[in-house]
XYZ file of C-alpha atoms in Angstrom:
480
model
C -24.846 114.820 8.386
C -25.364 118.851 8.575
C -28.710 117.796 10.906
C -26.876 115.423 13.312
C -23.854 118.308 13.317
C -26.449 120.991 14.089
C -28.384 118.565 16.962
C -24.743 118.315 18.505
C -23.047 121.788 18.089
C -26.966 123.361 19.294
C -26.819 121.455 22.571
C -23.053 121.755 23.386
C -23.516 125.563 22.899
C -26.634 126.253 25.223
C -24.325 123.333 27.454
C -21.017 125.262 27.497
C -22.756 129.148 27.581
C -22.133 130.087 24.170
C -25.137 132.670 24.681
C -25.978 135.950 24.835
C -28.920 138.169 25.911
C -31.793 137.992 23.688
C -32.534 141.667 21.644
C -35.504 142.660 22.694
C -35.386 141.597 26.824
C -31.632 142.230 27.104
C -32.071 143.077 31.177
C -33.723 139.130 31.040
C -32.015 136.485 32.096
C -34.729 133.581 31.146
C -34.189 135.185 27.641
C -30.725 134.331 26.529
C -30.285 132.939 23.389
C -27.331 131.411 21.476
C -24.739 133.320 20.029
C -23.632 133.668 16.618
C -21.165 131.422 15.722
C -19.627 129.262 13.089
C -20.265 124.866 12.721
C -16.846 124.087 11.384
C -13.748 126.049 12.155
C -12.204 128.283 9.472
C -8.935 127.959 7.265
C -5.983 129.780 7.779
C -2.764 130.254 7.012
C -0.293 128.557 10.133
C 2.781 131.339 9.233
C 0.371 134.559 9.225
C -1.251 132.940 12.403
C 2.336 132.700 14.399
C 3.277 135.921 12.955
C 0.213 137.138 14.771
C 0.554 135.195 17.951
C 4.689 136.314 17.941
C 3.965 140.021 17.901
C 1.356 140.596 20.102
C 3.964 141.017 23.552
C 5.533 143.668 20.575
C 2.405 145.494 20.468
C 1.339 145.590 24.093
C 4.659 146.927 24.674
C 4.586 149.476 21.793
C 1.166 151.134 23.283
C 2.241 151.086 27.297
C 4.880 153.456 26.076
C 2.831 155.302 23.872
C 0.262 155.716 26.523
C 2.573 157.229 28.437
C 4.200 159.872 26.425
C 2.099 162.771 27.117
C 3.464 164.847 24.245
C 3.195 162.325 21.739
C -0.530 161.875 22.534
C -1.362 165.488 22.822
C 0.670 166.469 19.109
C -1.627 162.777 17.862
C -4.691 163.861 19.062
C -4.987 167.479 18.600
C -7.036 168.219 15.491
C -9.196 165.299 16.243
C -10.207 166.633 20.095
C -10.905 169.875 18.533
C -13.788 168.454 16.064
C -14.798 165.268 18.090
C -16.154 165.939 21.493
C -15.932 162.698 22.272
C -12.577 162.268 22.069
C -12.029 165.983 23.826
C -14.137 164.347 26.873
C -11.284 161.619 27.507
C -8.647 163.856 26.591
C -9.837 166.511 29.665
C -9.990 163.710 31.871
C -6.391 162.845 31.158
C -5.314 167.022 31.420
C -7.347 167.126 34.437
C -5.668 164.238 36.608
C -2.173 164.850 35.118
C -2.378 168.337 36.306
C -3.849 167.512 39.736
C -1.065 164.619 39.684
C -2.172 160.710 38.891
C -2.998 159.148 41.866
C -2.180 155.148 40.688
C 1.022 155.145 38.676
C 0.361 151.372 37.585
C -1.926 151.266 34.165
C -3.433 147.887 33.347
C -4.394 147.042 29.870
C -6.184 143.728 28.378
C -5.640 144.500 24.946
C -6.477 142.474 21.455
C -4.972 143.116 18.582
C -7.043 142.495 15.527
C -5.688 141.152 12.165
C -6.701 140.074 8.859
C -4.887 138.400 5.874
C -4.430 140.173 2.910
C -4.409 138.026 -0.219
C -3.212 138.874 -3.760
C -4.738 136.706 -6.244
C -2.598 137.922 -8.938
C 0.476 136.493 -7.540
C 1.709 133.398 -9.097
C 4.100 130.770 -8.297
C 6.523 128.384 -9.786
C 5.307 124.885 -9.501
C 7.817 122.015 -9.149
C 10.310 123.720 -10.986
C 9.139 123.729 -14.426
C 8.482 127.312 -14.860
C 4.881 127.184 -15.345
C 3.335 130.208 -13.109
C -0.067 129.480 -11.741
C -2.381 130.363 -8.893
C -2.192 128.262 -5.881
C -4.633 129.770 -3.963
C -3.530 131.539 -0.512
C -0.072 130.682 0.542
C 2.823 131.822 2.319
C 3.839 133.666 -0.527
C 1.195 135.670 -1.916
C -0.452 136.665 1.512
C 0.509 139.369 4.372
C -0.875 139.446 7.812
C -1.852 143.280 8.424
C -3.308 144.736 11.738
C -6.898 145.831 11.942
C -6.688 147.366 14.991
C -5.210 147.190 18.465
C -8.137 147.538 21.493
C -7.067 149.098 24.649
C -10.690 148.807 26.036
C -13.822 146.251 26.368
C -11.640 143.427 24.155
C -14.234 141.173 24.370
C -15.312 137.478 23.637
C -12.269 135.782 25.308
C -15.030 133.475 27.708
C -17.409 132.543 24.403
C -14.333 132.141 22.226
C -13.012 129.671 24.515
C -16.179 127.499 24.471
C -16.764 127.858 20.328
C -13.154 126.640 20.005
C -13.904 123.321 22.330
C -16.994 123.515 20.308
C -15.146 122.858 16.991
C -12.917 119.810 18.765
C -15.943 118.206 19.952
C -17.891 118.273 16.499
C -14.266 117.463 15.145
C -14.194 114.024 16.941
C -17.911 113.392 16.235
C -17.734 113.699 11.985
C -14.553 110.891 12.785
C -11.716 112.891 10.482
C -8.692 111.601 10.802
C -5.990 114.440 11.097
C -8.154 117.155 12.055
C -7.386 117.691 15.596
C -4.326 118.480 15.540
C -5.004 121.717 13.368
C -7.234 123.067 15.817
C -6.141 124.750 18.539
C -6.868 124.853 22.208
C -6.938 128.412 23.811
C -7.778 129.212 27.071
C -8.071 133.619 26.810
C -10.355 133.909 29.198
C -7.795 132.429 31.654
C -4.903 134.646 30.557
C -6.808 137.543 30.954
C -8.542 136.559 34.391
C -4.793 136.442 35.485
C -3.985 139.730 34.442
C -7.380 141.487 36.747
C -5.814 138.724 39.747
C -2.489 140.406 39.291
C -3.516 143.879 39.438
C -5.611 143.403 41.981
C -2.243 141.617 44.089
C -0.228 144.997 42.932
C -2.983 147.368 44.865
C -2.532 145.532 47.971
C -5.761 145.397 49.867
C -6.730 141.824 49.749
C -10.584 142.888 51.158
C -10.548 145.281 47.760
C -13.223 144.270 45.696
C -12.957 144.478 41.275
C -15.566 146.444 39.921
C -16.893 145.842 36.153
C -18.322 148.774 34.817
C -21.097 147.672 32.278
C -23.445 148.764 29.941
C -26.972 149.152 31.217
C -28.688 147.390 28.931
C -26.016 144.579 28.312
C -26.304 141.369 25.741
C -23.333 140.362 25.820
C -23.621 139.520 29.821
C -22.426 135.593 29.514
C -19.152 136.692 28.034
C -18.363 138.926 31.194
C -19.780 136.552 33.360
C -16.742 133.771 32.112
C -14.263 135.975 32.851
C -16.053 136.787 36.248
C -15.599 132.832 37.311
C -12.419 132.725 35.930
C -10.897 134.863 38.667
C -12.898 132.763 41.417
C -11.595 130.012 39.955
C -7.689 131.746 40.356
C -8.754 133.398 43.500
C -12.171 132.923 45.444
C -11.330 135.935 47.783
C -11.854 138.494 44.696
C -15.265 139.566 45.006
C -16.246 141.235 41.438
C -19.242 143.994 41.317
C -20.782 144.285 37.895
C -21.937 148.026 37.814
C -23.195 150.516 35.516
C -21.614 154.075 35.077
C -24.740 155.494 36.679
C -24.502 153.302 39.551
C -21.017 154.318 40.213
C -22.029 157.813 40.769
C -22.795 156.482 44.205
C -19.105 155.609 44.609
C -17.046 157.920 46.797
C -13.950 159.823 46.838
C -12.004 159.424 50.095
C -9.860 162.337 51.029
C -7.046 160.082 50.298
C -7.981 158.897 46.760
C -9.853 156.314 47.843
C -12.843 154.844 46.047
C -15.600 152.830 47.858
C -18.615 151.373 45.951
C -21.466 149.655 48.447
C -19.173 149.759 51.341
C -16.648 148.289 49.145
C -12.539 150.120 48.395
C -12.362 149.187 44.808
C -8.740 147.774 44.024
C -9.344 147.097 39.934
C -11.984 149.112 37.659
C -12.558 147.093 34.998
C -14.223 149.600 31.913
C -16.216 146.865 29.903
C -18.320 150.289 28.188
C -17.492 153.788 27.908
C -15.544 153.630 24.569
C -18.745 155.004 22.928
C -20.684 158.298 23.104
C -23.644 156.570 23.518
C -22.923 155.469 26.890
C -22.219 158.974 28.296
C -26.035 160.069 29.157
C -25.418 163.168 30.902
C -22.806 165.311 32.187
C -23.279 163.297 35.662
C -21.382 160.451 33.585
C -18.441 162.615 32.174
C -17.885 163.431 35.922
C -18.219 160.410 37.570
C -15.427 158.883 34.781
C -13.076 161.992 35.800
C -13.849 160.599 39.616
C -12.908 156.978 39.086
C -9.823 158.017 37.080
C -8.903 160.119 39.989
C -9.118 157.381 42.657
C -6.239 155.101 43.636
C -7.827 152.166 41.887
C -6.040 150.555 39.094
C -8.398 150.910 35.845
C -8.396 148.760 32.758
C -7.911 150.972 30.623
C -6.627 154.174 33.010
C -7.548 157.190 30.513
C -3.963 157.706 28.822
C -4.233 153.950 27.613
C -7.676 154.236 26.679
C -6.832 157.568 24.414
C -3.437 155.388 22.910
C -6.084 153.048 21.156
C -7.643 155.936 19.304
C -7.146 155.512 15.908
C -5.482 158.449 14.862
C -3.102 157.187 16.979
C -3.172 153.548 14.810
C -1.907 155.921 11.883
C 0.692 158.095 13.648
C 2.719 155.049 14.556
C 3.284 154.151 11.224
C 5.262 156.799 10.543
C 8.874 156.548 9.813
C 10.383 156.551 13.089
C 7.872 156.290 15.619
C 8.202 152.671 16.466
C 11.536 153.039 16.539
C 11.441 155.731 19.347
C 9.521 153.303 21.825
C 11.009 149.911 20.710
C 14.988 149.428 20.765
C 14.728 145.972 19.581
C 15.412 145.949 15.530
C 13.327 142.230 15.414
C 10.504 143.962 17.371
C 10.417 146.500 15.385
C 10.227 144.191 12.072
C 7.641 142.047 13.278
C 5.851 145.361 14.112
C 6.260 147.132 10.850
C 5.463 143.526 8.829
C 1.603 144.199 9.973
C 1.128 147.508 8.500
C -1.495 148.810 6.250
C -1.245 151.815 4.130
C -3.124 154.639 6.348
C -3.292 158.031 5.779
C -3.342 161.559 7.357
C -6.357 163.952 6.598
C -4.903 166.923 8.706
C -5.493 170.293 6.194
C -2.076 169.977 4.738
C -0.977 168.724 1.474
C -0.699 165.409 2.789
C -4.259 165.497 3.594
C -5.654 167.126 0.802
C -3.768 164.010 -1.477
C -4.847 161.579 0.988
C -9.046 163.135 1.060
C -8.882 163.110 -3.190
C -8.058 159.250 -2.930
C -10.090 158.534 -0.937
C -12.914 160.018 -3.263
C -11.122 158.787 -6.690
C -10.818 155.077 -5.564
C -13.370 154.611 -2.376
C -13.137 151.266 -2.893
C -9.335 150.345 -2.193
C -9.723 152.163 1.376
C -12.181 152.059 4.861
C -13.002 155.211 6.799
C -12.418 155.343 10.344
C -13.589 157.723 13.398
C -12.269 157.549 16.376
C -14.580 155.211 17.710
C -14.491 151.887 19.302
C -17.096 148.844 18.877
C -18.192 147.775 15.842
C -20.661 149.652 13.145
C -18.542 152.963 12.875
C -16.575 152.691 9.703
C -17.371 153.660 5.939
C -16.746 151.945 2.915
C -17.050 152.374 -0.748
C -19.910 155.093 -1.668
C -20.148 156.334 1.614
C -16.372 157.239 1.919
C -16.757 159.331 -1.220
C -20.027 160.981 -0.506
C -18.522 162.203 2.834
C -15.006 163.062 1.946
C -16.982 165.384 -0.691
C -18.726 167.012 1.941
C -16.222 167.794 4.336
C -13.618 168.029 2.269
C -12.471 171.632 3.361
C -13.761 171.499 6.481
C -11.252 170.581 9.627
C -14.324 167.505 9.957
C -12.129 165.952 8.473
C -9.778 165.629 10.713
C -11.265 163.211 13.207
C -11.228 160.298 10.696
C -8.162 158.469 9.337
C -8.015 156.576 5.644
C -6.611 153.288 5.751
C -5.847 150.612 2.813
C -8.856 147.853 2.663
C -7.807 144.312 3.124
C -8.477 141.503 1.003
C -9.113 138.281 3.058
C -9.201 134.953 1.280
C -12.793 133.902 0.735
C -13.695 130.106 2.027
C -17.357 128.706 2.155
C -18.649 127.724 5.978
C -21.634 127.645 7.719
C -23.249 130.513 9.935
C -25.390 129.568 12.923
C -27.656 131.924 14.742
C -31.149 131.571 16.684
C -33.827 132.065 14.406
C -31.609 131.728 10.816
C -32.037 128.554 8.956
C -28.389 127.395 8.662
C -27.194 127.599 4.890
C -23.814 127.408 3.309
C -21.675 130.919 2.768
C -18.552 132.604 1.293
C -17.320 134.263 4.518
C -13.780 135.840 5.288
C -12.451 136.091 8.830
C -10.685 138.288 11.178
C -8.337 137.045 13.927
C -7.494 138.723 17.108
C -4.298 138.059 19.493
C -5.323 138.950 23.111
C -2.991 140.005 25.516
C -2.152 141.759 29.398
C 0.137 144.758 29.493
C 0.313 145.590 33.562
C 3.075 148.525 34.235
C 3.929 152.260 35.060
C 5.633 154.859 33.286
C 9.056 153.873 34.402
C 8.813 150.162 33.244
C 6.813 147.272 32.597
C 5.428 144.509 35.627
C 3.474 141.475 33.391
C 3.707 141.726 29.694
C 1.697 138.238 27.695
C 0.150 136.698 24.971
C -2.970 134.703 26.078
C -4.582 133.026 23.505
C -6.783 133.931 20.399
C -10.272 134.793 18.285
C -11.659 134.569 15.059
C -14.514 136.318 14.098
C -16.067 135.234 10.809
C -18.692 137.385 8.727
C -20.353 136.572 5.531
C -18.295 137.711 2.119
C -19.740 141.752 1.228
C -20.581 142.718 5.156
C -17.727 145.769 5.804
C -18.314 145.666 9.641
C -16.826 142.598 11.771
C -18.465 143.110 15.272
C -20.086 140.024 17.171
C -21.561 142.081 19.733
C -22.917 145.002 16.885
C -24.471 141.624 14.899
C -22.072 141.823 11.612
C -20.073 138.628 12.300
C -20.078 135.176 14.158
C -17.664 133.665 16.358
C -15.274 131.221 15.058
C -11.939 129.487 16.024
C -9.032 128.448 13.034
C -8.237 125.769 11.578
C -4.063 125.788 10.764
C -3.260 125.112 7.052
């Protein structure tokens, strides 16, 4: 049965473009191979799932008016720009074009909020009213859904989520299982978010403006992009997309009035699908070319005050008693909001810090380390939190990391496929992601959805949970 499965799910994946770029020719197309994912969907829970799904308009809201409170970012952000010069790169962009005056007042955002469920095995329940307390397993009552993260830039996987989840229907019909189908779920993200680039590029109003994605130059995960790509010819063949690299848009040009043409192009939407990593900044050229696309009438996804709102020092600040409060007026918002909080902490020099830096070295392993970086690979766990925290302990290092409370996902077994791997059975957690399109200006918000989901799933003991950075594999839930 696991060989027929694996005949069926191989040749509906290669079928349906569940691929990426293979490792070592990444610039060749003849080389794609499949991408990881996962032969039967995952459990999990229906209520921490709609919780998830419910909030996620909450949270796109929450960070367009974050991005735009200048003060709030700058009081955030401040010890962190002064160690990370990363971080001070983007925020000089942002004090550059605010002081010369933003030239597009609309910011565009196709966000994902990421989510895991935390599980308390100690918890017990009463079963069938008899007083006896015993473990049920995960439940409604002895799990939380707590946020991960919320990504204002590159949210990716919507167009090869969408194929592993008619993946898992398919191979769903084939094994014959009666009642099956209707816990899986069909989701279309790659859609929703296609109709968010359509309707920014209606709000700029040139309808010969072309939609440029800015890429990485050596780029695996090309078949992802390229799904959203058709998506927006299939919403509206006019749109002509241009898949460019930052050092090809240091061609691009400036017009006097804010202007910016690519290959005798105006762009109307810049789509950033890199540049949330140092790594793809190779020379000053790059910093300055970003500053010149930021200046330019186009609408970017993320414009640089959005982009600097998914930091996540600013993850931690909103927690604060408060600070949800002052952007959202509605008390259920603000509930479902606060329900998906983890512990984090503060490791400013301050008291506060100095408590929060001696946890973190006393119990390393109840908490994850985080920079402020984006994409996978860039947190520490366990040991490693402790061995740095003891190093930089007095030093304002510090500051450009946050400590945040480690989840504890329910464990389920499932299998992992990817090329070259024989297939074998695993204890694997997952992570689920909400995506959504935030379109608006400072004085009020234009499109504000929820377009469908992903679940990444990773083998049980592997910290990290990025496809694209090879920890994790994609997946799609199955409601229980």
């Amino acid at each position: 049965k696991l060989k027929f499965l694996m005949d069926q799910a191989q040749d509906f994946a290669i079928s349906h473009g569940i691929t990426i770029r293979n490792k070592e020719n990444p610039l060749t197309a003849d080389k794609a191979q499949i991408a990881p994912y996962l032969l039967l969907p995952s459990p999990m829970i229906r209520k921490r799932f709609m919780e998830a799904v419910k909030v996620q308009k909450d949270f796109n809201e929450l960070y367009h008016k974050v991005a735009h409170d200048y003060n709030f970012l700058r009081d955030a952000l401040k010890s962190a720009i002064e160690v990370d010069s990363f971080t001070k790169g983007l925020w000089d962009i942002y004090e550059t074009v605010r002081n010369e005056g933003i030239a597009q007042p609309i910011s565009f955002g196709l966000a994902r909020s990421d989510y895991m469920v935390d599980y308390d095995p100690e918890s017990t329940q009463s079963i069938m009213g008899n007083g006896a307390d015993v473990n049920c397993g995960p439940n409604d009552s002895n799990t939380r859904l707590r946020q991960v993260e919320y990504n204002t830039i590159a949210s990716s996987f919507a167009g090869l989520d969408t194929q592993v989840a008619k993946l898992h229907r398919y191979l769903a019909s084939e094994m014959e299982l009666e009642g099956v189908t209707d816990k899986l779920l069909e989701t279309n993200p790659v859609g929703g978010l296609a109709s968010g680039i359509v309707k920014a590029w209606q709000l700029y109003g040139n309808e010969k403006a072309a939609v440029v994605f800015v890429l990485n130059a050596s780029e695996r995960n090309v078949y992802d992009q390229r799904w959203l790509e058709y998506a927006i010819y299939e919403q509206n063949s006019r749109i002509r997309v241009l898949r460019c690299t930052i050092q090809d848009m240091r061609e691009a040009i400036l017009t006097e009035d804010k202007k910016l043409i690519i290959k005798e192009k105006e762009v109307g939407v810049v789509y950033f699908r890199s540049l949330y990593s140092p790594d793809s900044f190779t020379s000053d050229e790059d910093w300055e070319t970003r500053l010149k696309i930021e200046r330019s009438m186009a609408i970017k996804c993320p414009n640089i005050n959005l982009h600097l709102s998914g930091a996540k020092k600013i993850q931690q600040e909103v927690t604060k008693p408060g600070i949800v409060e002052r952007y959202i007026k509605d008390p259920q918002a603000v509930q479902r909001i606060r329900a998906t909080f983890a512990q984090q902490f503060s490791l400013e020099q301050n008291e506060e810090g100095d408590n929060a830096v001696r946890l973190g070295i006393e119990k390393s392993d109840r908490f994850v380390l985080k920079p402020q970086r984006e994409g996978g690979g860039n947190n520490l766990f366990g040991d490693d939190i402790k061995d740095l925290l003891s190093k930089i302990k007095d030093s304002n290092e510090r500051t450009q990391y946050i400590l945040m409370e480690k989840i504890r996902p329910p464990v389920f077994k499932n299998y992992a496929v990817r090329a070259d791997e024989s297939v074998a059975l695993w204890d694997m957690v997952s992570e689920l992601g909400i995506y959504g399109v935030i379109i608006g200006t400072s004085d009020g918000i234009i499109m504000n959805t929820e377009c469908g989901h992903l679940v990444r799933t990773k083998t049980l003991g592997t910290n990290e949970g990025g496809v694209a950075a090879g920890f994790a594999a994609l997946d799609s839930p199955y409601l229980v």
